[in-house]
PDB file of C-alpha atoms in Angstrom:
ATOM      1  CA  MET A 208       0.000   0.000   0.000  1.00  0.00           C
ATOM      2  CA  PRO A 209       1.415   3.464  -0.819  1.00  0.00           C
ATOM      3  CA  ASN A 210       2.383   5.650   2.074  1.00  0.00           C
ATOM      4  CA  ALA A 211      -0.653   7.189   3.820  1.00  0.00           C
ATOM      5  CA  LYS A 212      -0.168  10.954   4.191  1.00  0.00           C
ATOM      6  CA  THR A 213      -1.720  13.054   6.894  1.00  0.00           C
ATOM      7  CA  ALA A 214      -3.336  16.410   6.198  1.00  0.00           C
ATOM      8  CA  PRO A 215      -2.511  19.623   8.135  1.00  0.00           C
ATOM      9  CA  THR A 216      -3.753  19.488  11.683  1.00  0.00           C
ATOM     10  CA  PRO A 217      -6.845  21.732  12.143  1.00  0.00           C
ATOM     11  CA  SER A 218      -6.311  24.791  14.337  1.00  0.00           C
ATOM     12  CA  LYS A 219      -7.412  24.563  17.942  1.00  0.00           C
ATOM     13  CA  ALA A 220     -10.004  27.248  17.274  1.00  0.00           C
ATOM     14  CA  LYS A 221     -12.008  24.899  14.990  1.00  0.00           C
ATOM     15  CA  SER A 222     -14.663  22.849  16.707  1.00  0.00           C
ATOM     16  CA  ALA A 223     -14.440  19.066  16.747  1.00  0.00           C
ATOM     17  CA  SER A 224     -17.682  18.681  14.809  1.00  0.00           C
ATOM     18  CA  ARG A 225     -16.445  21.048  12.062  1.00  0.00           C
ATOM     19  CA  ALA A 226     -13.226  19.056  11.705  1.00  0.00           C
ATOM     20  CA  LYS A 227     -15.156  15.815  11.298  1.00  0.00           C
ATOM     21  CA  SER A 228     -17.523  17.352   8.757  1.00  0.00           C
ATOM     22  CA  VAL A 229     -14.582  18.473   6.634  1.00  0.00           C
ATOM     23  CA  ALA A 230     -12.996  15.037   6.849  1.00  0.00           C
ATOM     24  CA  ALA A 231     -16.277  13.325   6.033  1.00  0.00           C
ATOM     25  CA  SER A 232     -16.677  15.463   2.929  1.00  0.00           C
ATOM     26  CA  ALA A 233     -13.115  14.737   1.901  1.00  0.00           C
ATOM     27  CA  LEU A 234     -13.751  11.009   2.086  1.00  0.00           C
ATOM     28  CA  SER A 235     -16.319  11.260  -0.720  1.00  0.00           C
ATOM     29  CA  GLN A 236     -14.670  13.971  -2.834  1.00  0.00           C
ATOM     30  CA  THR A 237     -11.067  14.654  -1.886  1.00  0.00           C
ATOM     31  CA  LYS A 238      -9.376  17.204  -4.105  1.00  0.00           C
ATOM     32  CA  PRO A 239      -5.761  16.701  -5.176  1.00  0.00           C
ATOM     33  CA  GLY A 240      -3.039  19.098  -4.316  1.00  0.00           C
ATOM     34  CA  ARG A 241      -3.517  19.395  -0.569  1.00  0.00           C
ATOM     35  CA  ALA A 242      -0.167  19.847   1.171  1.00  0.00           C
ATOM     36  CA  ALA A 243       1.054  16.892   3.245  1.00  0.00           C
ATOM     37  CA  THR A 244       2.569  17.429   6.696  1.00  0.00           C
ATOM     38  CA  GLY A 245       3.983  13.948   7.253  1.00  0.00           C
ATOM     39  CA  GLU A 246       3.700  10.291   6.372  1.00  0.00           C
ATOM     40  CA  PHE A 247       3.981   6.854   7.864  1.00  0.00           C
ATOM     41  CA  THR A 248       3.856   3.315   6.536  1.00  0.00           C
ATOM     42  CA  VAL A 249       1.371   0.612   7.470  1.00  0.00           C
ATOM     43  CA  ALA A 250       2.001  -3.007   6.456  1.00  0.00           C
ATOM     44  CA  LEU A 251      -1.103  -4.631   4.973  1.00  0.00           C
ATOM     45  CA  GLY A 252      -1.954  -7.976   3.455  1.00  0.00           C
ATOM     46  CA  SER A 253      -1.897  -8.226  -0.317  1.00  0.00           C
ATOM     47  CA  LYS A 254      -5.678  -8.434  -0.651  1.00  0.00           C
ATOM     48  CA  THR A 255      -6.273  -5.370   1.494  1.00  0.00           C
ATOM     49  CA  LEU A 256      -3.515  -3.521  -0.323  1.00  0.00           C
ATOM     50  CA  ARG A 257      -5.142  -4.181  -3.702  1.00  0.00           C
ATOM     51  CA  THR A 258      -8.503  -3.009  -2.399  1.00  0.00           C
ATOM     52  CA  LEU A 259      -7.238   0.272  -0.935  1.00  0.00           C
ATOM     53  CA  SER A 260      -4.601   1.194  -3.500  1.00  0.00           C
ATOM     54  CA  SER A 261      -7.183   2.914  -5.698  1.00  0.00           C
ATOM     55  CA  ARG A 262      -8.625   4.872  -2.774  1.00  0.00           C
ATOM     56  CA  LYS A 263      -5.683   6.849  -1.453  1.00  0.00           C
ATOM     57  CA  ALA A 264      -7.769   9.927  -0.741  1.00  0.00           C
ATOM     58  CA  ASN A 265     -10.384   7.902   1.113  1.00  0.00           C
ATOM     59  CA  VAL A 266      -7.763   6.280   3.318  1.00  0.00           C
ATOM     60  CA  LYS A 267      -6.147   9.636   4.102  1.00  0.00           C
ATOM     61  CA  ALA A 268      -9.454  11.187   5.084  1.00  0.00           C
ATOM     62  CA  LEU A 269     -10.255   8.197   7.269  1.00  0.00           C
ATOM     63  CA  MET A 270      -6.900   8.476   9.029  1.00  0.00           C
ATOM     64  CA  GLU A 271      -7.499  12.189   9.627  1.00  0.00           C
ATOM     65  CA  VAL A 272     -10.824  11.514  11.336  1.00  0.00           C
ATOM     66  CA  LEU A 273      -9.316   8.684  13.359  1.00  0.00           C
ATOM     67  CA  GLY A 274      -6.505  10.921  14.597  1.00  0.00           C
ATOM     68  CA  GLU A 275      -8.896  13.737  15.485  1.00  0.00           C
ATOM     69  CA  THR A 276     -11.176  11.349  17.357  1.00  0.00           C
ATOM     70  CA  ILE A 277      -8.273   9.966  19.388  1.00  0.00           C
ATOM     71  CA  ASP A 278      -7.152  13.506  20.294  1.00  0.00           C
ATOM     72  CA  GLU A 279     -10.668  14.541  21.314  1.00  0.00           C
ATOM     73  CA  SER A 280     -11.110  11.410  23.422  1.00  0.00           C
ATOM     74  CA  ARG A 281      -7.875  12.048  25.279  1.00  0.00           C
ATOM     75  CA  LYS A 282      -8.736  15.706  25.922  1.00  0.00           C
ATOM     76  CA  SER A 283     -12.300  15.069  27.053  1.00  0.00           C
ATOM     77  CA  GLY A 284     -11.632  11.861  28.971  1.00  0.00           C
ATOM     78  CA  ARG A 285     -14.682  10.277  27.336  1.00  0.00           C
ATOM     79  CA  SER A 286     -15.203   7.419  24.927  1.00  0.00           C
ATOM     80  CA  MET A 287     -15.751   8.693  21.379  1.00  0.00           C
ATOM     81  CA  GLY A 288     -16.127   7.176  17.956  1.00  0.00           C
ATOM     82  CA  PHE A 289     -17.344   7.377  14.393  1.00  0.00           C
ATOM     83  CA  MET A 290     -18.668   4.929  11.828  1.00  0.00           C
ATOM     84  CA  VAL A 291     -17.560   4.155   8.286  1.00  0.00           C
ATOM     85  CA  GLU A 292     -20.376   3.101   5.979  1.00  0.00           C
ATOM     86  CA  VAL A 293     -19.525   1.423   2.648  1.00  0.00           C
ATOM     87  CA  ASP A 294     -22.199   1.456  -0.065  1.00  0.00           C
ATOM     88  CA  ARG A 295     -22.803  -1.271  -2.644  1.00  0.00           C
ATOM     89  CA  THR A 296     -20.249   0.256  -5.033  1.00  0.00           C
ATOM     90  CA  GLY A 297     -17.507   0.130  -2.423  1.00  0.00           C
ATOM     91  CA  GLN A 298     -17.586   3.865  -1.739  1.00  0.00           C
ATOM     92  CA  PRO A 299     -16.896   4.596   1.941  1.00  0.00           C
ATOM     93  CA  ARG A 300     -18.573   7.409   3.857  1.00  0.00           C
ATOM     94  CA  ILE A 301     -17.823   8.635   7.362  1.00  0.00           C
ATOM     95  CA  LEU A 302     -20.716   9.222   9.746  1.00  0.00           C
ATOM     96  CA  PRO A 303     -19.622  11.710  12.421  1.00  0.00           C
ATOM     97  CA  ALA A 304     -20.131  10.770  16.026  1.00  0.00           C
ATOM     98  CA  LYS A 305     -23.033  13.192  16.376  1.00  0.00           C
ATOM     99  CA  ASN A 306     -25.012  11.013  13.960  1.00  0.00           C
ATOM    100  CA  LEU A 307     -24.423   7.863  15.974  1.00  0.00           C
ATOM    101  CA  PRO A 308     -26.480   6.698  18.940  1.00  0.00           C
ATOM    102  CA  ALA A 309     -24.890   8.198  22.048  1.00  0.00           C
ATOM    103  CA  LYS A 310     -23.069   5.712  24.247  1.00  0.00           C
ATOM    104  CA  ALA A 311     -24.261   6.469  27.729  1.00  0.00           C
ATOM    105  CA  GLU A 312     -21.493   7.105  30.209  1.00  0.00           C
ATOM    106  CA  PRO A 313     -22.117   5.326  33.511  1.00  0.00           C
ATOM    107  CA  GLU A 314     -23.576   7.670  36.071  1.00  0.00           C
ATOM    108  CA  PRO A 315     -21.466   8.201  39.213  1.00  0.00           C
ATOM    109  CA  THR A 316     -24.184   6.579  41.300  1.00  0.00           C
ATOM    110  CA  ALA A 317     -24.191   3.584  38.958  1.00  0.00           C
ATOM    111  CA  ARG A 318     -20.427   3.217  39.319  1.00  0.00           C
ATOM    112  CA  VAL A 319     -20.742   3.450  43.104  1.00  0.00           C
ATOM    113  CA  ALA A 320     -23.468   0.808  42.991  1.00  0.00           C
ATOM    114  CA  ASP A 321     -21.273  -1.458  40.851  1.00  0.00           C
ATOM    115  CA  ASP A 322     -18.363  -1.010  43.280  1.00  0.00           C
ATOM    116  CA  ALA A 323     -20.675  -1.788  46.183  1.00  0.00           C
ATOM    117  CA  ASP A 324     -21.923  -4.916  44.428  1.00  0.00           C
ATOM    118  CA  ASP A 325     -18.332  -6.039  43.822  1.00  0.00           C
ATOM    119  CA  LEU A 326     -17.498  -5.451  47.488  1.00  0.00           C
ATOM    120  CA  ASP A 327     -20.588  -7.351  48.610  1.00  0.00           C
ATOM    121  CA  ARG A 328     -19.661 -10.299  46.390  1.00  0.00           C
ATOM    122  CA  ALA A 329     -16.102 -10.294  47.730  1.00  0.00           C
ATOM    123  CA  LEU A 330     -17.358 -10.198  51.318  1.00  0.00           C
ATOM    124  CA  ASP A 331     -19.855 -12.966  50.642  1.00  0.00           C
ATOM    125  CA  ALA A 332     -17.074 -15.102  49.138  1.00  0.00           C
ATOM    126  CA  ALA A 333     -14.831 -14.403  52.143  1.00  0.00           C
ATOM    127  CA  ARG A 334     -17.609 -15.301  54.552  1.00  0.00           C
ATOM    128  CA  GLU A 335     -18.275 -18.500  52.656  1.00  0.00           C
ATOM    129  CA  ARG A 336     -14.587 -19.439  52.832  1.00  0.00           C
ATOM    130  CA  GLY A 337     -14.696 -18.678  56.551  1.00  0.00           C
ATOM    131  CA  ARG A 338     -17.749 -20.900  57.049  1.00  0.00           C
ATOM    132  CA  LEU A 339     -16.113 -23.761  55.173  1.00  0.00           C
ATOM    133  CA  ARG A 340     -12.912 -23.419  57.206  1.00  0.00           C
ATOM    134  CA  ALA A 341     -14.900 -23.265  60.465  1.00  0.00           C
ATOM    135  CA  ALA A 342     -16.830 -26.385  59.517  1.00  0.00           C
ATOM    136  CA  GLU A 343     -13.548 -28.158  58.751  1.00  0.00           C
ATOM    137  CA  VAL A 344     -12.059 -27.170  62.113  1.00  0.00           C
ATOM    138  CA  LEU A 345     -15.170 -28.119  64.084  1.00  0.00           C
ATOM    139  CA  SER A 346     -15.314 -31.552  62.466  1.00  0.00           C
ATOM    140  CA  GLY A 347     -11.755 -32.392  63.573  1.00  0.00           C
ATOM    141  CA  GLU A 348     -11.196 -35.426  65.771  1.00  0.00           C
ATOM    142  CA  GLU A 349      -9.788 -33.276  68.584  1.00  0.00           C
ATOM    143  CA  MET A 350     -13.051 -31.304  68.850  1.00  0.00           C
ATOM    144  CA  LEU A 351     -15.294 -32.607  71.652  1.00  0.00           C
ATOM    145  CA  SER A 352     -18.909 -31.842  72.506  1.00  0.00           C
ATOM    146  CA  ALA A 353     -19.758 -30.350  75.902  1.00  0.00           C
ATOM    147  CA  GLU A 354     -20.737 -33.800  77.181  1.00  0.00           C
ATOM    148  CA  GLU A 355     -17.511 -35.402  75.922  1.00  0.00           C
ATOM    149  CA  PHE A 356     -15.361 -32.604  77.329  1.00  0.00           C
ATOM    150  CA  ALA A 357     -17.141 -32.787  80.674  1.00  0.00           C
ATOM    151  CA  GLU A 358     -16.368 -36.520  80.773  1.00  0.00           C
ATOM    152  CA  LEU A 359     -12.730 -35.795  79.931  1.00  0.00           C
ATOM    153  CA  LEU A 360     -12.465 -33.361  82.848  1.00  0.00           C
ATOM    154  CA  GLY A 361     -14.552 -35.477  85.178  1.00  0.00           C
ATOM    155  CA  VAL A 362     -17.072 -32.683  85.795  1.00  0.00           C
ATOM    156  CA  SER A 363     -20.667 -31.963  84.814  1.00  0.00           C
ATOM    157  CA  ARG A 364     -21.796 -30.339  81.611  1.00  0.00           C
ATOM    158  CA  VAL A 365     -23.142 -27.426  83.668  1.00  0.00           C
ATOM    159  CA  THR A 366     -19.627 -26.842  85.061  1.00  0.00           C
ATOM    160  CA  VAL A 367     -18.152 -26.948  81.571  1.00  0.00           C
ATOM    161  CA  ASN A 368     -20.590 -24.332  80.267  1.00  0.00           C
ATOM    162  CA  ALA A 369     -19.989 -22.110  83.304  1.00  0.00           C
ATOM    163  CA  LYS A 370     -16.228 -22.224  82.731  1.00  0.00           C
ATOM    164  CA  ARG A 371     -16.777 -21.491  79.030  1.00  0.00           C
ATOM    165  CA  LEU A 372     -18.703 -18.339  79.856  1.00  0.00           C
ATOM    166  CA  LYS A 373     -15.904 -17.187  82.181  1.00  0.00           C
ATOM    167  CA  HIS A 374     -13.305 -17.850  79.421  1.00  0.00           C
ATOM    168  CA  GLU A 375     -11.690 -20.520  81.533  1.00  0.00           C
ATOM    169  CA  LEU A 376     -12.264 -22.940  78.669  1.00  0.00           C
ATOM    170  CA  LEU A 377     -11.924 -22.483  74.932  1.00  0.00           C
ATOM    171  CA  ALA A 378     -15.035 -23.447  72.999  1.00  0.00           C
ATOM    172  CA  LEU A 379     -15.800 -22.783  69.328  1.00  0.00           C
ATOM    173  CA  GLU A 380     -19.334 -22.397  68.088  1.00  0.00           C
ATOM    174  CA  GLY A 381     -20.552 -23.597  64.703  1.00  0.00           C
ATOM    175  CA  ALA A 382     -23.791 -23.028  62.837  1.00  0.00           C
ATOM    176  CA  LYS A 383     -25.089 -26.565  63.352  1.00  0.00           C
ATOM    177  CA  ARG A 384     -22.732 -28.500  65.583  1.00  0.00           C
ATOM    178  CA  GLY A 385     -23.049 -26.323  68.684  1.00  0.00           C
ATOM    179  CA  PHE A 386     -20.006 -25.685  70.876  1.00  0.00           C
ATOM    180  CA  ARG A 387     -16.896 -27.766  70.372  1.00  0.00           C
ATOM    181  CA  PHE A 388     -14.009 -27.909  72.849  1.00  0.00           C
ATOM    182  CA  PRO A 389     -10.446 -28.619  71.650  1.00  0.00           C
ATOM    183  CA  ALA A 390      -9.200 -31.600  73.606  1.00  0.00           C
ATOM    184  CA  TRP A 391      -5.594 -30.316  73.484  1.00  0.00           C
ATOM    185  CA  GLN A 392      -6.369 -27.437  75.897  1.00  0.00           C
ATOM    186  CA  VAL A 393      -6.056 -29.911  78.757  1.00  0.00           C
ATOM    187  CA  ASP A 394      -2.563 -30.308  80.209  1.00  0.00           C
ATOM    188  CA  GLU A 395      -0.885 -33.503  81.384  1.00  0.00           C
ATOM    189  CA  ASN A 396      -2.536 -33.104  84.789  1.00  0.00           C
ATOM    190  CA  GLY A 397      -5.998 -33.178  83.239  1.00  0.00           C
ATOM    191  CA  LYS A 398      -6.540 -29.454  83.845  1.00  0.00           C
ATOM    192  CA  PRO A 399      -7.399 -26.781  81.254  1.00  0.00           C
ATOM    193  CA  PHE A 400      -4.645 -24.249  80.532  1.00  0.00           C
ATOM    194  CA  ASP A 401      -4.856 -21.741  83.382  1.00  0.00           C
ATOM    195  CA  VAL A 402      -3.600 -18.970  81.100  1.00  0.00           C
ATOM    196  CA  LEU A 403      -6.754 -18.971  78.956  1.00  0.00           C
ATOM    197  CA  PRO A 404      -8.525 -16.067  80.774  1.00  0.00           C
ATOM    198  CA  LYS A 405      -5.398 -13.945  80.285  1.00  0.00           C
ATOM    199  CA  LEU A 406      -5.313 -14.738  76.567  1.00  0.00           C
ATOM    200  CA  PHE A 407      -8.948 -13.683  76.219  1.00  0.00           C
ATOM    201  CA  GLU A 408      -8.119 -10.474  78.089  1.00  0.00           C
ATOM    202  CA  LEU A 409      -5.268  -9.688  75.702  1.00  0.00           C
ATOM    203  CA  LEU A 410      -6.765 -10.866  72.403  1.00  0.00           C
ATOM    204  CA  GLY A 411     -10.441 -10.066  72.881  1.00  0.00           C
ATOM    205  CA  ASP A 412     -13.632 -12.000  73.557  1.00  0.00           C
ATOM    206  CA  SER A 413     -13.669 -13.955  70.277  1.00  0.00           C
ATOM    207  CA  PRO A 414     -12.913 -17.649  70.893  1.00  0.00           C
ATOM    208  CA  TRP A 415     -11.902 -18.009  67.230  1.00  0.00           C
ATOM    209  CA  THR A 416      -9.238 -15.310  67.688  1.00  0.00           C
ATOM    210  CA  VAL A 417      -7.811 -17.126  70.709  1.00  0.00           C
ATOM    211  CA  TYR A 418      -7.989 -20.437  68.847  1.00  0.00           C
ATOM    212  CA  ARG A 419      -6.044 -19.044  65.867  1.00  0.00           C
ATOM    213  CA  PHE A 420      -3.423 -17.613  68.211  1.00  0.00           C
ATOM    214  CA  LEU A 421      -2.982 -20.979  69.914  1.00  0.00           C
ATOM    215  CA  VAL A 422      -2.652 -23.076  66.745  1.00  0.00           C
ATOM    216  CA  GLN A 423      -0.532 -20.679  64.685  1.00  0.00           C
ATOM    217  CA  ARG A 424       3.253 -20.614  64.802  1.00  0.00           C
ATOM    218  CA  HIS A 425       4.926 -17.502  66.202  1.00  0.00           C
ATOM    219  CA  ALA A 426       8.396 -16.061  65.706  1.00  0.00           C
ATOM    220  CA  GLU A 427       8.401 -15.050  69.381  1.00  0.00           C
ATOM    221  CA  LEU A 428       8.084 -18.771  70.235  1.00  0.00           C
ATOM    222  CA  ASP A 429      10.939 -19.865  67.962  1.00  0.00           C
ATOM    223  CA  GLY A 430       8.480 -20.862  65.251  1.00  0.00           C
ATOM    224  CA  ALA A 431       6.440 -23.128  67.519  1.00  0.00           C
ATOM    225  CA  SER A 432       2.718 -22.815  68.183  1.00  0.00           C
ATOM    226  CA  ALA A 433       1.363 -21.350  71.398  1.00  0.00           C
ATOM    227  CA  GLN A 434      -0.408 -24.577  72.330  1.00  0.00           C
ATOM    228  CA  ASP A 435       2.916 -26.464  72.044  1.00  0.00           C
ATOM    229  CA  TYR A 436       4.521 -23.995  74.459  1.00  0.00           C
ATOM    230  CA  LEU A 437       1.613 -24.290  76.886  1.00  0.00           C
ATOM    231  CA  ARG A 438       1.904 -28.062  76.895  1.00  0.00           C
ATOM    232  CA  ARG A 439       5.565 -27.595  77.789  1.00  0.00           C
ATOM    233  CA  GLY A 440       4.544 -25.404  80.714  1.00  0.00           C
ATOM    234  CA  ARG A 441       5.979 -22.223  79.180  1.00  0.00           C
ATOM    235  CA  SER A 442       2.945 -20.008  79.702  1.00  0.00           C
ATOM    236  CA  ASP A 443       4.978 -16.854  80.407  1.00  0.00           C
ATOM    237  CA  GLN A 444       6.420 -16.874  76.881  1.00  0.00           C
ATOM    238  CA  VAL A 445       2.938 -17.490  75.453  1.00  0.00           C
ATOM    239  CA  VAL A 446       1.579 -14.447  77.311  1.00  0.00           C
ATOM    240  CA  GLU A 447       4.456 -12.345  75.960  1.00  0.00           C
ATOM    241  CA  ALA A 448       3.680 -13.525  72.444  1.00  0.00           C
ATOM    242  CA  ALA A 449       0.000 -12.649  72.941  1.00  0.00           C
ATOM    243  CA  GLU A 450       0.980  -9.194  74.193  1.00  0.00           C
ATOM    244  CA  SER A 451       3.078  -8.742  71.049  1.00  0.00           C
ATOM    245  CA  VAL A 452       0.148  -9.765  68.867  1.00  0.00           C
ATOM    246  CA  ALA A 453      -2.158  -7.396  70.743  1.00  0.00           C
ATOM    247  CA  ARG A 454       0.265  -4.505  70.317  1.00  0.00           C
ATOM    248  CA  GLY A 455       0.438  -5.227  66.585  1.00  0.00           C
ATOM    249  CA  ALA A 456      -3.323  -5.331  66.310  1.00  0.00           C
ATOM    250  CA  PHE A 457      -3.690  -1.870  67.857  1.00  0.00           C
ATOM    251  CA  ALA A 458      -0.613  -0.249  66.330  1.00  0.00           C
TER     252      ALA A 458
END
């Protein structure tokens, strides 16, 4: 395809619609002799090249409108466009953007609503992942019902529930399974970890928060979990690690 030449850039004083009208007219009846301001080469397939070779003026006019539309879009910050219509004889004609159906820009409230919907979906997905993880934890072999845990301690179920309410025992609640008590919170003497009320005081009232602290590994505990340290009788270091976590949470 011969080199496509660009026409002189319209002055900034001309309106965008006037520039497009001129270019649209040029597409149907471009006059020779217009001065070129530059050129560039576009590689085309042989079939396309044969089709466009006889329509140099049409291609130039089309490129002018394309360039003007890109400039206007960048300046306005809005999506813009035009349409090229080709009749049955192969003659192209540009339809300026003002003749095209307007593409509605999303209203600010619509964008806010879309963002809110995206956030709601993300939160719903996170909650669903949390429910699945909770169900997995609660179904673990080390999770005992109130009756089973009471039997393990050699006390009544009423005593177990009373200690749970005072945060002297760790119990996790699920949607269907009720409260479940980790069996590993009992030391070698058959007593629950006496540091549990202190951990609730430092980490908050959520049993799940205390549970995560106990099962996760901590750098302050040389990479071991808090429950491992408690089983070794090293409750002071566990309290220090909990204090570190609490300081990080409120920093």
